CSV table of C-alpha atoms in Angstrom, one decimal:
chain,number,residue,atom,x,y,z
Y,1,MET,CA,40.1,-7.7,-34.9
Y,2,ASN,CA,36.8,-6.1,-34.0
Y,3,GLY,CA,35.0,-9.4,-33.7
Y,4,GLN,CA,35.7,-10.3,-37.3
Y,5,ILE,CA,36.5,-13.9,-38.2
Y,6,ASP,CA,39.9,-14.9,-39.5
Y,7,PHE,CA,38.8,-16.7,-42.6
Y,8,GLU,CA,42.1,-18.5,-43.0
Y,9,LEU,CA,41.5,-20.3,-39.7
Y,10,THR,CA,38.1,-21.7,-40.6
Y,11,THR,CA,37.4,-25.2,-41.9
Y,12,SER,CA,35.4,-23.8,-44.8
Y,13,TYR,CA,38.3,-21.8,-46.0
Y,14,LEU,CA,40.7,-24.8,-45.8
Y,15,LEU,CA,38.2,-27.0,-47.6
Y,16,ALA,CA,37.7,-24.5,-50.4
Y,17,ARG,CA,41.5,-24.1,-50.8
Y,18,VAL,CA,42.0,-27.9,-50.8
Y,19,SER,CA,39.1,-28.4,-53.3
Y,20,THR,CA,40.6,-25.8,-55.6
Y,21,ALA,CA,44.1,-27.3,-55.5
Y,22,PHE,CA,42.7,-30.8,-56.1
Y,23,ARG,CA,40.5,-29.7,-58.9
Y,24,ASN,CA,43.5,-27.9,-60.6
Y,25,SER,CA,45.6,-31.1,-60.2
Y,26,PHE,CA,42.8,-33.2,-61.5
Y,27,GLU,CA,42.3,-31.0,-64.6
Y,28,ARG,CA,46.0,-31.2,-65.3
Y,29,GLN,CA,46.1,-35.0,-65.0
Y,30,MET,CA,43.0,-35.4,-67.3
Y,31,ALA,CA,44.4,-32.9,-69.8
Y,32,LEU,CA,47.2,-35.5,-70.4
Y,33,ILE,CA,44.6,-37.6,-72.1
Y,34,ASP,CA,42.7,-34.7,-73.7
Y,35,LEU,CA,39.8,-34.6,-71.3
Y,36,HIS,CA,38.3,-32.2,-68.8
Y,37,ALA,CA,37.6,-33.3,-65.2
Y,38,GLY,CA,33.8,-32.9,-65.6
Y,39,GLN,CA,33.8,-35.2,-68.6
Y,40,VAL,CA,35.4,-37.9,-66.5
Y,41,PHE,CA,32.5,-38.0,-64.1
Y,42,VAL,CA,30.0,-38.3,-66.9
Y,43,LEU,CA,31.9,-41.2,-68.3
Y,44,ILE,CA,32.0,-42.9,-64.9
Y,45,GLU,CA,28.2,-42.7,-64.7
Y,46,LEU,CA,28.0,-44.3,-68.2
Y,47,TRP,CA,30.4,-47.0,-67.3
Y,48,LYS,CA,28.1,-47.9,-64.4
Y,49,GLU,CA,24.9,-47.7,-66.6
Y,50,ASP,CA,25.1,-47.1,-70.3
Y,51,GLY,CA,22.2,-45.5,-72.0
Y,52,LEU,CA,21.3,-43.1,-69.2
Y,53,ARG,CA,18.9,-40.2,-70.0
Y,54,GLN,CA,20.6,-36.8,-70.0
Y,55,ILE,CA,18.5,-35.7,-67.1
Y,56,ASP,CA,19.5,-38.7,-65.0
Y,57,ILE,CA,23.2,-37.9,-65.5
Y,58,ALA,CA,22.5,-34.3,-64.3
Y,59,SER,CA,20.7,-35.7,-61.2
Y,60,ARG,CA,23.4,-38.2,-60.4
Y,61,LEU,CA,26.1,-35.6,-60.6
Y,62,ASN,CA,24.0,-32.9,-59.0
Y,63,LEU,CA,24.6,-30.6,-62.0
Y,64,ALA,CA,22.3,-28.3,-64.0
Y,65,ALA,CA,21.0,-29.7,-67.3
Y,66,PRO,CA,22.8,-27.0,-69.4
Y,67,THR,CA,26.2,-28.0,-67.8
Y,68,VAL,CA,25.6,-31.6,-68.7
Y,69,ASN,CA,24.5,-30.7,-72.2
Y,70,LYS,CA,27.7,-28.8,-72.8
Y,71,THR,CA,29.8,-31.6,-71.3
Y,72,LEU,CA,28.1,-34.2,-73.4
Y,73,GLY,CA,28.6,-32.1,-76.5
Y,74,GLY,CA,32.4,-32.1,-75.9
Y,75,LEU,CA,32.3,-35.9,-75.3
Y,76,GLU,CA,30.3,-36.5,-78.5
Y,77,GLU,CA,32.6,-34.2,-80.5
Y,78,VAL,CA,35.6,-36.5,-79.7
Y,79,ASN,CA,33.5,-39.6,-80.3
Y,80,LEU,CA,33.4,-40.9,-76.7
Y,81,VAL,CA,29.6,-40.9,-76.5
Y,82,LYS,CA,26.7,-40.9,-78.9
Y,83,ILE,CA,23.4,-39.2,-78.0
Y,84,GLU,CA,20.1,-40.6,-79.3
Y,85,LYS,CA,16.7,-39.0,-79.1
Y,86,GLY,CA,13.8,-41.0,-77.9
Y,87,LYS,CA,13.5,-44.7,-77.5
Y,88,LYS,CA,10.4,-47.0,-77.7
Y,89,GLY,CA,10.1,-47.3,-73.9
Y,90,ASP,CA,10.4,-43.5,-73.4
Y,91,LYS,CA,7.1,-41.7,-72.9
Y,92,ASP,CA,8.6,-38.5,-74.1
Y,93,GLY,CA,10.1,-38.6,-77.5
Y,94,ARG,CA,12.3,-35.6,-76.6
Y,95,VAL,CA,14.3,-37.7,-74.2
Y,96,ARG,CA,18.0,-37.9,-75.0
Y,97,ARG,CA,19.8,-41.1,-74.1
Y,98,VAL,CA,23.6,-41.2,-73.9
Y,99,TYR,CA,25.6,-44.2,-74.9
Y,100,LEU,CA,29.3,-44.9,-74.8
Y,101,THR,CA,31.1,-45.5,-78.1
Y,102,ALA,CA,33.8,-48.2,-78.4
Y,103,LYS,CA,36.3,-45.3,-77.9
Y,104,GLY,CA,34.4,-44.3,-74.7
Y,105,GLN,CA,34.7,-47.8,-73.3
Y,106,ALA,CA,38.3,-48.1,-74.3
Y,107,ILE,CA,39.5,-44.8,-72.7
Y,108,ARG,CA,38.6,-46.2,-69.3
Y,109,ASP,CA,42.1,-47.7,-68.9
Y,110,LYS,CA,43.8,-44.4,-69.6
Y,111,ILE,CA,41.6,-42.6,-67.1
Y,112,GLU,CA,42.2,-45.2,-64.5
Y,113,ARG,CA,46.0,-44.8,-64.8
Y,114,GLN,CA,45.7,-41.0,-64.6
Y,115,TRP,CA,43.3,-41.3,-61.6
Y,116,LEU,CA,45.6,-43.7,-59.7
Y,117,ASP,CA,48.6,-41.5,-60.4
Y,118,LEU,CA,46.7,-38.5,-59.0
Y,119,GLU,CA,45.5,-40.4,-56.0
Y,120,ALA,CA,49.0,-41.7,-55.2
Y,121,ASP,CA,50.3,-38.1,-55.4
Y,122,PHE,CA,47.8,-36.5,-53.1
Y,123,LEU,CA,47.7,-39.3,-50.6
Y,124,ALA,CA,51.5,-39.6,-50.3
Y,125,GLY,CA,52.5,-39.4,-46.7
Y,126,PHE,CA,49.1,-40.5,-45.3
Y,127,ARG,CA,48.8,-43.8,-43.4
Y,128,GLU,CA,46.0,-46.3,-44.3
Y,129,PRO,CA,43.9,-45.4,-41.2
Y,130,GLU,CA,44.1,-41.7,-42.1
Y,131,ILE,CA,42.9,-42.5,-45.6
Y,132,VAL,CA,40.0,-44.5,-44.3
Y,133,ASN,CA,39.1,-41.6,-41.9
Y,134,LEU,CA,39.4,-39.1,-44.7
Y,135,LYS,CA,37.1,-41.1,-47.0
Y,136,ASP,CA,34.5,-41.2,-44.2
Y,137,LEU,CA,34.7,-37.5,-43.5
Y,138,LEU,CA,34.4,-36.6,-47.2
Y,139,ALA,CA,31.4,-38.9,-47.6
Y,140,ARG,CA,29.8,-37.2,-44.6
Y,141,LEU,CA,30.5,-33.8,-46.1
Y,142,HIS,CA,29.0,-34.9,-49.4
Y,143,THR,CA,25.8,-36.0,-47.6
Y,144,SER,CA,25.7,-32.7,-45.8
Y,145,PHE,CA,26.0,-30.7,-49.0
Y,146,THR,CA,23.8,-32.8,-51.3
Y,147,GLY,CA,21.3,-34.3,-48.9
Y,148,ARG,CA,21.9,-37.8,-50.3
Y,149,GLN,CA,24.2,-40.4,-48.9
Y,150,MET,CA,26.9,-41.9,-51.0
Y,151,ASN,CA,26.6,-45.6,-51.5
Y,152,GLU,CA,29.7,-47.9,-50.9
Y,153,GLU,CA,30.5,-47.9,-54.6
Y,154,GLU,CA,30.8,-44.1,-54.6
Y,155,GLN,CA,33.1,-44.0,-51.5
């Protein structure tokens, strides 16, 4: 093979393929409730702390501001969030804060059901010790890629 690597045998290749397969499954599962996968992660951040600044959502999710802006636009369009400009405590009046609507709070139950169905499907056949080990390995990979450790709540 002239010293060339066999990509299919590398961990990176396998991780990329698994990530793609999972993302596709996740998109299909969330489409059942008319959401995109990226929107779910924004909602999760808002369920943890409502009224976040748009820039804080981008930072927490390690996403570019334009990506978050587009995602929020979609969530606002279906009345899951409302976006307000500036608040008394904000030094910069251009700051945009994002708040869940009643519908945004209520959709959590549907998302949780879809999430648990997906998790049950992709973890079928794994024993509990393997699941614990997988979570640890994924958290370590996340830290390696992002430079920030996941807290216990995120794991």
